[in-house]
XYZ file of N, CA and C in Angstrom:
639
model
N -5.743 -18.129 -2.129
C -6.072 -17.025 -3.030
C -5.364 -15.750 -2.565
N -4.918 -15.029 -3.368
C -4.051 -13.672 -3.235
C -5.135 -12.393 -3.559
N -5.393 -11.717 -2.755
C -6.397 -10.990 -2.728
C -5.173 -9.399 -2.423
N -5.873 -8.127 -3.261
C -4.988 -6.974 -3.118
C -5.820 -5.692 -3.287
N -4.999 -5.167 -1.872
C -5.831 -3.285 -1.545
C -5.274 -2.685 -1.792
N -5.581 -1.583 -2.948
C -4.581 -0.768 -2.891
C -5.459 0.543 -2.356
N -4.788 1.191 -1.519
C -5.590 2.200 -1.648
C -4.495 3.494 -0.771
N -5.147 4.815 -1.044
C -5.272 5.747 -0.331
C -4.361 6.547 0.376
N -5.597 6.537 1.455
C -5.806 6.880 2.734
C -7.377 6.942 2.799
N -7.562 6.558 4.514
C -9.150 7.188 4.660
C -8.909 8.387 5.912
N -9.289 9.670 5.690
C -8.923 10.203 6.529
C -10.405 10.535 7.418
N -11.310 9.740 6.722
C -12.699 10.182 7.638
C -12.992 8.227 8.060
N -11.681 7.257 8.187
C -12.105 6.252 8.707
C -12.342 5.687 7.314
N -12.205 3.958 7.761
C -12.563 3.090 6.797
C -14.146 3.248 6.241
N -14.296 3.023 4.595
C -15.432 3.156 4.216
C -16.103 1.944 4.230
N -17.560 2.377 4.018
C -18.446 0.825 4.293
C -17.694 0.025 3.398
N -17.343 0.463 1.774
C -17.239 -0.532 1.059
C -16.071 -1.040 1.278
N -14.960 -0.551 1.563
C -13.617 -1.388 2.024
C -14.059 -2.522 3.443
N -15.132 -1.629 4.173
C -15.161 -3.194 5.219
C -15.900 -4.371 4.719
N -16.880 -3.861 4.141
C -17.297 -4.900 2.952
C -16.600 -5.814 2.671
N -15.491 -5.299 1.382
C -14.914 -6.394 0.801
C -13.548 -6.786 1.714
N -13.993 -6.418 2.678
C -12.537 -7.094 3.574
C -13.062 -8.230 4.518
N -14.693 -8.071 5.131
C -15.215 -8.687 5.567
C -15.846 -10.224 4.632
N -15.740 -9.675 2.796
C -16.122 -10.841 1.948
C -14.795 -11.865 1.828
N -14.091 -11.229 2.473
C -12.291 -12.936 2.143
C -11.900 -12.841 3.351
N -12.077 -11.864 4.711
C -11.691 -12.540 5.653
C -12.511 -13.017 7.329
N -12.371 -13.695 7.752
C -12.842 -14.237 8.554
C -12.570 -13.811 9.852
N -12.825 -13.688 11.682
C -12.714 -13.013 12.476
C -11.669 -13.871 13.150
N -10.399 -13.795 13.740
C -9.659 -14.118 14.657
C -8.538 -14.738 13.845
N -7.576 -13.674 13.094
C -6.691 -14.151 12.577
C -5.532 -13.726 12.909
N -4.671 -13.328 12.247
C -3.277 -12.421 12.315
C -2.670 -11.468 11.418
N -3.030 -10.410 11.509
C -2.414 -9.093 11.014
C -0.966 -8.930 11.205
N -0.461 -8.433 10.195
C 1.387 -7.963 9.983
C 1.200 -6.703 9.587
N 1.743 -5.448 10.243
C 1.943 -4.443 9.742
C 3.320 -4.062 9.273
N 3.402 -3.762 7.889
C 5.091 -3.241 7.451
C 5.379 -2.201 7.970
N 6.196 -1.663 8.117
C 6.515 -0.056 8.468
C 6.790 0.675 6.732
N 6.934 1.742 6.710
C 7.445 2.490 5.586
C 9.172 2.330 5.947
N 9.175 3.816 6.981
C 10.536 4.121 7.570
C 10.782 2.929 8.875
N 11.742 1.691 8.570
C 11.660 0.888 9.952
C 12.405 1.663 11.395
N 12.801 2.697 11.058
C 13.803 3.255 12.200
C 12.804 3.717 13.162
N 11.331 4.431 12.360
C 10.569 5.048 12.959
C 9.368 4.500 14.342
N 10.334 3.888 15.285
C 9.298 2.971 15.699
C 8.152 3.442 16.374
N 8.738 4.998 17.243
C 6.524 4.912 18.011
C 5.711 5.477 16.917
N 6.329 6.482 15.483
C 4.881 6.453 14.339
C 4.609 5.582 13.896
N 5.283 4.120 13.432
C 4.393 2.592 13.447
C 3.656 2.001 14.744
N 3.851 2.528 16.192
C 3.458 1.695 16.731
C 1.683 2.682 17.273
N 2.087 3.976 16.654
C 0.762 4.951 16.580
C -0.018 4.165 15.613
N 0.381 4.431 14.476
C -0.208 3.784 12.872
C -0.858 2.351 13.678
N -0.431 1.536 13.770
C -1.062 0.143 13.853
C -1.905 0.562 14.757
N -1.900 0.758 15.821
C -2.955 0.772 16.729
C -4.110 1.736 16.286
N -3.769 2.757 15.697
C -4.977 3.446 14.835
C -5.256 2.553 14.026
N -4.820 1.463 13.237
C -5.661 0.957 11.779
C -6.633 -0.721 12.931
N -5.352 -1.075 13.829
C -6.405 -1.862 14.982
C -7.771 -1.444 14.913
N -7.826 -0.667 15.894
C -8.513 0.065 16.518
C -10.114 0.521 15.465
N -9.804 1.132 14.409
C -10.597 1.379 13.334
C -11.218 0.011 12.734
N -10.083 -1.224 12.498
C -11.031 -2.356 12.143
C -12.160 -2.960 13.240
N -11.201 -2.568 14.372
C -12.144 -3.274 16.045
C -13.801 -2.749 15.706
N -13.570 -1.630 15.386
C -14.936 -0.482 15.266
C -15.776 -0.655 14.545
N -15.273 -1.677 13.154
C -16.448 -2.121 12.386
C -16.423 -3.752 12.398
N -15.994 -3.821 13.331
C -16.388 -5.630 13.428
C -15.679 -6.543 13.447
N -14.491 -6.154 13.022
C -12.732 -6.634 13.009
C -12.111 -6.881 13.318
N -11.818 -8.328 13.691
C -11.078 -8.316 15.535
C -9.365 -9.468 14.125
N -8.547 -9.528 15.428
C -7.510 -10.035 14.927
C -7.301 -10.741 16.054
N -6.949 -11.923 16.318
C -6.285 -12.637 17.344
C -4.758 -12.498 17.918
N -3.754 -12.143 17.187
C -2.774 -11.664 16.910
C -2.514 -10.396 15.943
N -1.418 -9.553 16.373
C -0.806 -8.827 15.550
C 1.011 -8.518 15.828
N 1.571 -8.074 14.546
C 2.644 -8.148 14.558
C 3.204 -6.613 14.200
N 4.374 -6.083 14.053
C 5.089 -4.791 13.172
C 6.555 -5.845 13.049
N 6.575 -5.575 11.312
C 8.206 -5.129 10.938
C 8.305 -4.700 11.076
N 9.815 -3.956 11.730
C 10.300 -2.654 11.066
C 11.764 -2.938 11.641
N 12.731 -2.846 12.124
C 14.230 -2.611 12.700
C 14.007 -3.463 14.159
N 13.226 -3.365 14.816
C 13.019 -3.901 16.012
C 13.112 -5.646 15.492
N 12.756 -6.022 14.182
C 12.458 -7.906 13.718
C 13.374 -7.945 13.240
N 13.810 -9.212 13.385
C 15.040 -9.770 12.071
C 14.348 -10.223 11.230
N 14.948 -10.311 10.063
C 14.699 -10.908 8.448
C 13.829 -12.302 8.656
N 14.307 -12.809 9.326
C 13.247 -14.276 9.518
C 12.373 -14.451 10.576
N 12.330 -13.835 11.427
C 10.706 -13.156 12.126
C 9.942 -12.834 11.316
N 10.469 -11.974 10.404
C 9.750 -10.944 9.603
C 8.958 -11.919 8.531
N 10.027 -12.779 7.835
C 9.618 -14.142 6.777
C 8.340 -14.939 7.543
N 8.407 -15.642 8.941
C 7.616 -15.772 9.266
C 6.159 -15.485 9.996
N 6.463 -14.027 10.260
C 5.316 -13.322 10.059
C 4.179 -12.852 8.901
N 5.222 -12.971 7.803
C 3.962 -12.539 6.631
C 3.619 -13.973 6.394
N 4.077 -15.245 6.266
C 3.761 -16.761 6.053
C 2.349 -16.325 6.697
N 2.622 -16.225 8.158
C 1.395 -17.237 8.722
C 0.040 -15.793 8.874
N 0.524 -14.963 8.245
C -0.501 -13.690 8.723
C -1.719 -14.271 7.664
N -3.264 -13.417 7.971
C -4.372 -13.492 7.387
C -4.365 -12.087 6.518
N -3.574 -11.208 7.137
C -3.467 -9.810 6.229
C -2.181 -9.067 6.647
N -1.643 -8.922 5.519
C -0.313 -7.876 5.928
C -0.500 -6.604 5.238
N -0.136 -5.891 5.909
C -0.262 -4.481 5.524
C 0.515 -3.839 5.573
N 1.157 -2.849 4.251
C 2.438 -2.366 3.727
C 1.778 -0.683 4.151
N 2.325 -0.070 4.474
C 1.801 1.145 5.221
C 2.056 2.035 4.394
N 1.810 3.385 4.176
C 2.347 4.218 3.669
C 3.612 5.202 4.919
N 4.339 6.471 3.485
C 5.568 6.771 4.205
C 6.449 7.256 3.429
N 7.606 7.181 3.433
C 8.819 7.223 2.453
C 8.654 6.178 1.452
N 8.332 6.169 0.108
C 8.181 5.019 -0.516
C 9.409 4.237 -1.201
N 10.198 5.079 -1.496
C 11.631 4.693 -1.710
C 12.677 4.275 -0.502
N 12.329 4.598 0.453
C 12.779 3.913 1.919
C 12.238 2.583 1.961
N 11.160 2.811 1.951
C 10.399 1.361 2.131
C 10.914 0.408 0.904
N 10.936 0.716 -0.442
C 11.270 -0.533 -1.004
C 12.677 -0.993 -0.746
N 13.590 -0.278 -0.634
C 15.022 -0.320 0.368
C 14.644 -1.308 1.593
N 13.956 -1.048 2.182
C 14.137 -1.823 3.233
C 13.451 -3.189 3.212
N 12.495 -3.475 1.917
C 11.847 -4.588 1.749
C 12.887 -5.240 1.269
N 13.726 -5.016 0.516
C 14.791 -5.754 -0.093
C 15.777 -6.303 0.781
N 15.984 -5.745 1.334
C 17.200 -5.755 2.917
C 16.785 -6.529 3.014
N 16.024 -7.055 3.625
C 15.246 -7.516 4.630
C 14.926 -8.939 3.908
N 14.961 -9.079 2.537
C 14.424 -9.879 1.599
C 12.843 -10.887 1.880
N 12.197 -9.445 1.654
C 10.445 -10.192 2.326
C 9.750 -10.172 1.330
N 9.964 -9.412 -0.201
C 9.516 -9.300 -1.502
C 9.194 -11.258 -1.875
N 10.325 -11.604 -1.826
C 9.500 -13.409 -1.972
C 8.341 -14.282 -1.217
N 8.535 -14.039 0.329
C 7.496 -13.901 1.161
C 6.322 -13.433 0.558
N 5.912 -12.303 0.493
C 4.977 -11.300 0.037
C 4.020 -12.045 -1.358
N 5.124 -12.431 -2.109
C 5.062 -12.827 -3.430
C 4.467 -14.368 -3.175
N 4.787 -14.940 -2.662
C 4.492 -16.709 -2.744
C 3.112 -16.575 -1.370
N 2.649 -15.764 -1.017
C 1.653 -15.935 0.422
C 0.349 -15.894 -0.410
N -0.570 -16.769 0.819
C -2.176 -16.817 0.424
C -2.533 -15.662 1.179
N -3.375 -15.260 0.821
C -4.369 -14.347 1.814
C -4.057 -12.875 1.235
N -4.584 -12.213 2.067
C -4.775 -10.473 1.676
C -3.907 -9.246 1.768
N -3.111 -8.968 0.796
C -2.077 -7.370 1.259
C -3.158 -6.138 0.923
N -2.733 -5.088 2.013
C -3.601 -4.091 1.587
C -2.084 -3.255 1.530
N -1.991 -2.638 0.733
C -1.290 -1.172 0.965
C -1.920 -0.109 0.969
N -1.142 0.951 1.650
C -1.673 2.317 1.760
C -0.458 3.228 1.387
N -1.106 4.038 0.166
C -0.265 5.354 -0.415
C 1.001 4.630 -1.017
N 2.115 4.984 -0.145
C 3.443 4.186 -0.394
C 3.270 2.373 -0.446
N 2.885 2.002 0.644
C 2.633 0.412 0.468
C 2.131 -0.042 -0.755
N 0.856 0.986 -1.347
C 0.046 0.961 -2.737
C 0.830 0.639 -3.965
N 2.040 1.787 -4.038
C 2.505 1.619 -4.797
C 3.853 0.887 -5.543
N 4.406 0.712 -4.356
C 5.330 -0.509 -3.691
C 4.863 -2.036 -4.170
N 3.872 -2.249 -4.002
C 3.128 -3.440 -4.759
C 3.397 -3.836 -6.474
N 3.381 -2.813 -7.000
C 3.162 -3.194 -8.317
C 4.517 -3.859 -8.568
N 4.344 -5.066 -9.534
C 5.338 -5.351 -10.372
C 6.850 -4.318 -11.014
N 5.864 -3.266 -11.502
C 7.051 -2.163 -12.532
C 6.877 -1.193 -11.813
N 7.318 -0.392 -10.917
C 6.880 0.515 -10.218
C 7.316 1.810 -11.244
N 6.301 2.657 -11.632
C 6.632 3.988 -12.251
C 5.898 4.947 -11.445
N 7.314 5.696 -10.106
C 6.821 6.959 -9.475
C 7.545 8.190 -9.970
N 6.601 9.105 -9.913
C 6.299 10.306 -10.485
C 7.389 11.035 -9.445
N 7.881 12.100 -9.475
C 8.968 13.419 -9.016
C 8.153 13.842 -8.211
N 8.736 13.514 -6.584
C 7.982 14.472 -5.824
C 8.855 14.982 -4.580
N 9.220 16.276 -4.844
C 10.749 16.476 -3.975
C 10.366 16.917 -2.699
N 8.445 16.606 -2.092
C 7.828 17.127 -1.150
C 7.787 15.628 -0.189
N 8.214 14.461 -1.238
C 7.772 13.055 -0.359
C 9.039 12.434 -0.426
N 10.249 12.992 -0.550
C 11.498 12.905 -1.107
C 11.933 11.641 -2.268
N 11.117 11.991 -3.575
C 11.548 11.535 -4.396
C 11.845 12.593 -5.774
N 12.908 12.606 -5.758
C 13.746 13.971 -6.048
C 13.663 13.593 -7.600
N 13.100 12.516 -8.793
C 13.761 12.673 -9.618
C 12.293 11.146 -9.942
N 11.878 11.199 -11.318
C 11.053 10.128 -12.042
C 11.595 8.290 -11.534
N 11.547 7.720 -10.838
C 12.020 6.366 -10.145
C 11.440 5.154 -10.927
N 11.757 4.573 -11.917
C 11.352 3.218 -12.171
C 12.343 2.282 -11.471
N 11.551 0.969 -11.259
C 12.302 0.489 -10.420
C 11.457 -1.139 -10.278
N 11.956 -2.016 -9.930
C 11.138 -3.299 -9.588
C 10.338 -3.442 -7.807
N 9.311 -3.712 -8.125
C 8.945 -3.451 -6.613
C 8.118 -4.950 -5.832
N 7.004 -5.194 -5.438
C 6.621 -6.052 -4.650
C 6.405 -7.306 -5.583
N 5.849 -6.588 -6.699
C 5.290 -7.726 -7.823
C 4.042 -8.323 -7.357
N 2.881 -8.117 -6.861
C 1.592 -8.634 -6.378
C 0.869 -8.068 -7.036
N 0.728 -6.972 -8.410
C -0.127 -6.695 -9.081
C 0.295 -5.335 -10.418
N -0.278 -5.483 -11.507
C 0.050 -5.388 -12.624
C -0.023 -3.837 -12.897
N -0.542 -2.788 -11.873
C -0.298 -1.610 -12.095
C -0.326 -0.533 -10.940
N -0.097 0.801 -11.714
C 0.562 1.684 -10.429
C -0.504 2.854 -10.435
N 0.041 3.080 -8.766
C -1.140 3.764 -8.563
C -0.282 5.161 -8.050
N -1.444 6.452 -8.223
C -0.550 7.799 -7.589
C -1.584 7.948 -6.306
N -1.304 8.031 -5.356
C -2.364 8.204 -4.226
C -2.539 9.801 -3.898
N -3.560 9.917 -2.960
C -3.469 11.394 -2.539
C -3.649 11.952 -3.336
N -4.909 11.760 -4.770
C -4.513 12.419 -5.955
C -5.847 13.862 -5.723
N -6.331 13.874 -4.980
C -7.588 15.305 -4.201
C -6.508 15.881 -3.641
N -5.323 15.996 -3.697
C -4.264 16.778 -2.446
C -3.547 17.490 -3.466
N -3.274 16.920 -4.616
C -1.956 17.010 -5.838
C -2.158 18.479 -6.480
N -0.841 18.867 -6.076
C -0.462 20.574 -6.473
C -0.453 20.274 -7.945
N -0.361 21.484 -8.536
C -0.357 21.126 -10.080
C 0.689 20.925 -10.337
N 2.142 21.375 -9.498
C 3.374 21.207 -10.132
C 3.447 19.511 -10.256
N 2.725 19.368 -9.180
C 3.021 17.311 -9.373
C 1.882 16.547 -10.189
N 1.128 16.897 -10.576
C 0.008 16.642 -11.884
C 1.382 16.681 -12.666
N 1.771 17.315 -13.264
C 2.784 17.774 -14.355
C 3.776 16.743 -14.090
N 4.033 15.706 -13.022
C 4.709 14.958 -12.307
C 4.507 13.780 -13.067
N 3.198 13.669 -12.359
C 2.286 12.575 -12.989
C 1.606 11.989 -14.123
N 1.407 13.623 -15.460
C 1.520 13.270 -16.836
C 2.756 13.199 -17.311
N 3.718 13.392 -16.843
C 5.421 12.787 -17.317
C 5.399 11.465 -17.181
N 5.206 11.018 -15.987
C 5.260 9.255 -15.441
C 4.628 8.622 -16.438
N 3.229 9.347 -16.617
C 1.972 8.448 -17.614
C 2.709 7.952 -19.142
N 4.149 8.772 -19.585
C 4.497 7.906 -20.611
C 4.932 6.915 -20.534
N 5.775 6.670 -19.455
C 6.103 5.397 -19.101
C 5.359 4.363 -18.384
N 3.736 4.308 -17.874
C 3.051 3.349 -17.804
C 1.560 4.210 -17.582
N 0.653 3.800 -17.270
C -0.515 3.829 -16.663
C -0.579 3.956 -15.274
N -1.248 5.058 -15.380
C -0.596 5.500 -13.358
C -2.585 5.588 -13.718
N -2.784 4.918 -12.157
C -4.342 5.325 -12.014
C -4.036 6.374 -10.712
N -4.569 7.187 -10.788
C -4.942 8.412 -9.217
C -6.067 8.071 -8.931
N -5.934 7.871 -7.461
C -6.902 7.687 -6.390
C -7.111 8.652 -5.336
N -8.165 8.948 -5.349
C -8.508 10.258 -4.243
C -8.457 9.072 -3.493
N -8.405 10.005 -2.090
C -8.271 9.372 -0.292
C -9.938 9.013 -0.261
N -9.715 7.782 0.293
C -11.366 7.026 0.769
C -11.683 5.989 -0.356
N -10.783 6.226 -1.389
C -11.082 5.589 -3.048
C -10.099 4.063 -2.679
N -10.150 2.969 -3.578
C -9.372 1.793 -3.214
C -9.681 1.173 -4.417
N -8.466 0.140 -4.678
C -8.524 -0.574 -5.807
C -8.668 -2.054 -5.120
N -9.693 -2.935 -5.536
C -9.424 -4.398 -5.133
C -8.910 -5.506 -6.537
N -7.618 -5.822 -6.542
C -7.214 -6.844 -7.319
C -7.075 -8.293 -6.820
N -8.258 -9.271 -7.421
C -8.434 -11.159 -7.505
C -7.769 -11.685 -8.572
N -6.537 -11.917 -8.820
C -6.262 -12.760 -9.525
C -5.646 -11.204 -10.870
N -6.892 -11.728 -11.779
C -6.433 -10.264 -12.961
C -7.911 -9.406 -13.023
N -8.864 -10.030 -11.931
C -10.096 -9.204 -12.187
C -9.529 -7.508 -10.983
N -9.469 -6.681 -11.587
C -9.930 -5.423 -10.847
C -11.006 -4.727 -10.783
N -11.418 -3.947 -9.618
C -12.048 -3.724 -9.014
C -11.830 -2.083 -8.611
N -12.433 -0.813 -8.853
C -12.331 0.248 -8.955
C -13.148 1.249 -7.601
N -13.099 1.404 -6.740
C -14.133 2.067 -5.636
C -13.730 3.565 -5.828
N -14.609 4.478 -5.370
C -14.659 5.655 -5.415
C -13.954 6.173 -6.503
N -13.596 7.645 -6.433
C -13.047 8.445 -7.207
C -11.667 8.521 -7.564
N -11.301 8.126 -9.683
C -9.993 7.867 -9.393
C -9.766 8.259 -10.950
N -8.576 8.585 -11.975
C -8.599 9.109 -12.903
C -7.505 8.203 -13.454
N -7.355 7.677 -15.014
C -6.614 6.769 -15.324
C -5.542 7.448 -16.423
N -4.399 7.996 -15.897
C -3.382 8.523 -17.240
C -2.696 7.779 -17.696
N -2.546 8.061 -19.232
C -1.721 7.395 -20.085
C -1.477 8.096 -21.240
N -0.104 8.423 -21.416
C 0.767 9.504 -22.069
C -0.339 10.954 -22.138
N -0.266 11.637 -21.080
C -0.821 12.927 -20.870
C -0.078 13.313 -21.327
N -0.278 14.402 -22.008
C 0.611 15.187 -22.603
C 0.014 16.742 -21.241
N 1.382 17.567 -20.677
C 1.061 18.696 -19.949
C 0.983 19.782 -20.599
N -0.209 20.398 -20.222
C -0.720 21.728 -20.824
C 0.064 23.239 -19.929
């Protein structure tokens, strides 16, 4: 079964209900894969993982193994790391870096044909979808409206960080909304997708052709 997180960020720590439903599909002593965003960046992935470790350790979460892509793996380490993982996790970051480097790397089929659980975060979030429609944001360096093909593990896109969003990038984000359904997710908020059932947690707003005031 292909189970999918999209979410966020938690910046006050994982919420009960994400350990919840992470604790309802997975089981204790498995193997975690963390993606990188930027792979060049290796000690802020090797910070990142050990903070998201560390935070699952805290509510009950143990992993038997863990792994990082990023520049340090070759392409078929990398293939066989997401195979045999229990959860891989696409990080947030540069999100247009990152799908660049998923492609390189060619782990989008991997990703695509695996059992078990992807969570993304922010960039990883949105990296997931099938049709990716991101919004202009010349603060996260995406200089210009980006459609594009992306992970393909689930049928829509998400704007994260949406409790943070200046108004110039609202105005970002009802532009995007003509070209698909962007849901915004405040930080702590998460989407769980089974199959085609979704699943909505916390606070999150659903545009489609906003027109900007």
């Amino acid at each position: 079964m292909n189970i999918s997180f999209l979410t966020s960020g938690f910046p006050n720590g994982f919420t009960d209900e994400f350990i919840r439903c992470i604790k309802d599909c997975y089981n204790n002593n498995g193997l975690f894969t963390f993606i990188a965003s930027d792979f060049e960046q290796h000690s802020k992935t090797d910070k990142y993982i050990e903070t998201f470790l560390k935070m699952f350790e805290s509510k009950g979460i143990v992993f038997n193994e863990s792994y990082i892509i990023d520049s340090r793996t070759t392409s078929q380490e990398a293939i066989k790391y997401i195979d045999k993982s229990d959860i891989v996790w696409i990080s947030g970051g540069d999100t247009l870096k990152q799908i660049r480097n998923l492609k390189e790397y060619n782990l989008i089929p991997a990703l695509q044909n695996r059992n078990g659980i992807t969570i993304g975060m922010s960039a990883g979030s949105i990296n997931m979808a099938k049709k990716v429609v991101l919004a202009k944001d010349v603060n996260d360096n995406i200089p210009e409206l980006s459609i594009y093909s992306g992970i393909g593990l689930v049928d829509i896109n998400v704007e994260p960080h949406l409790d943070s969003a200046s108004e110039e990038h609202m105005k970002e984000i009802y532009e995007a909304s003509h070209h698909a359904v962007i849901y915004g997710i405040c930080d702590s908020s998460f989407i769980k997708i089974v199959n085609e059932s979704i699943e909505i947690y916390g606070t999150y707003f659903k545009y489609e052709n906003i027109p900007y005031k």
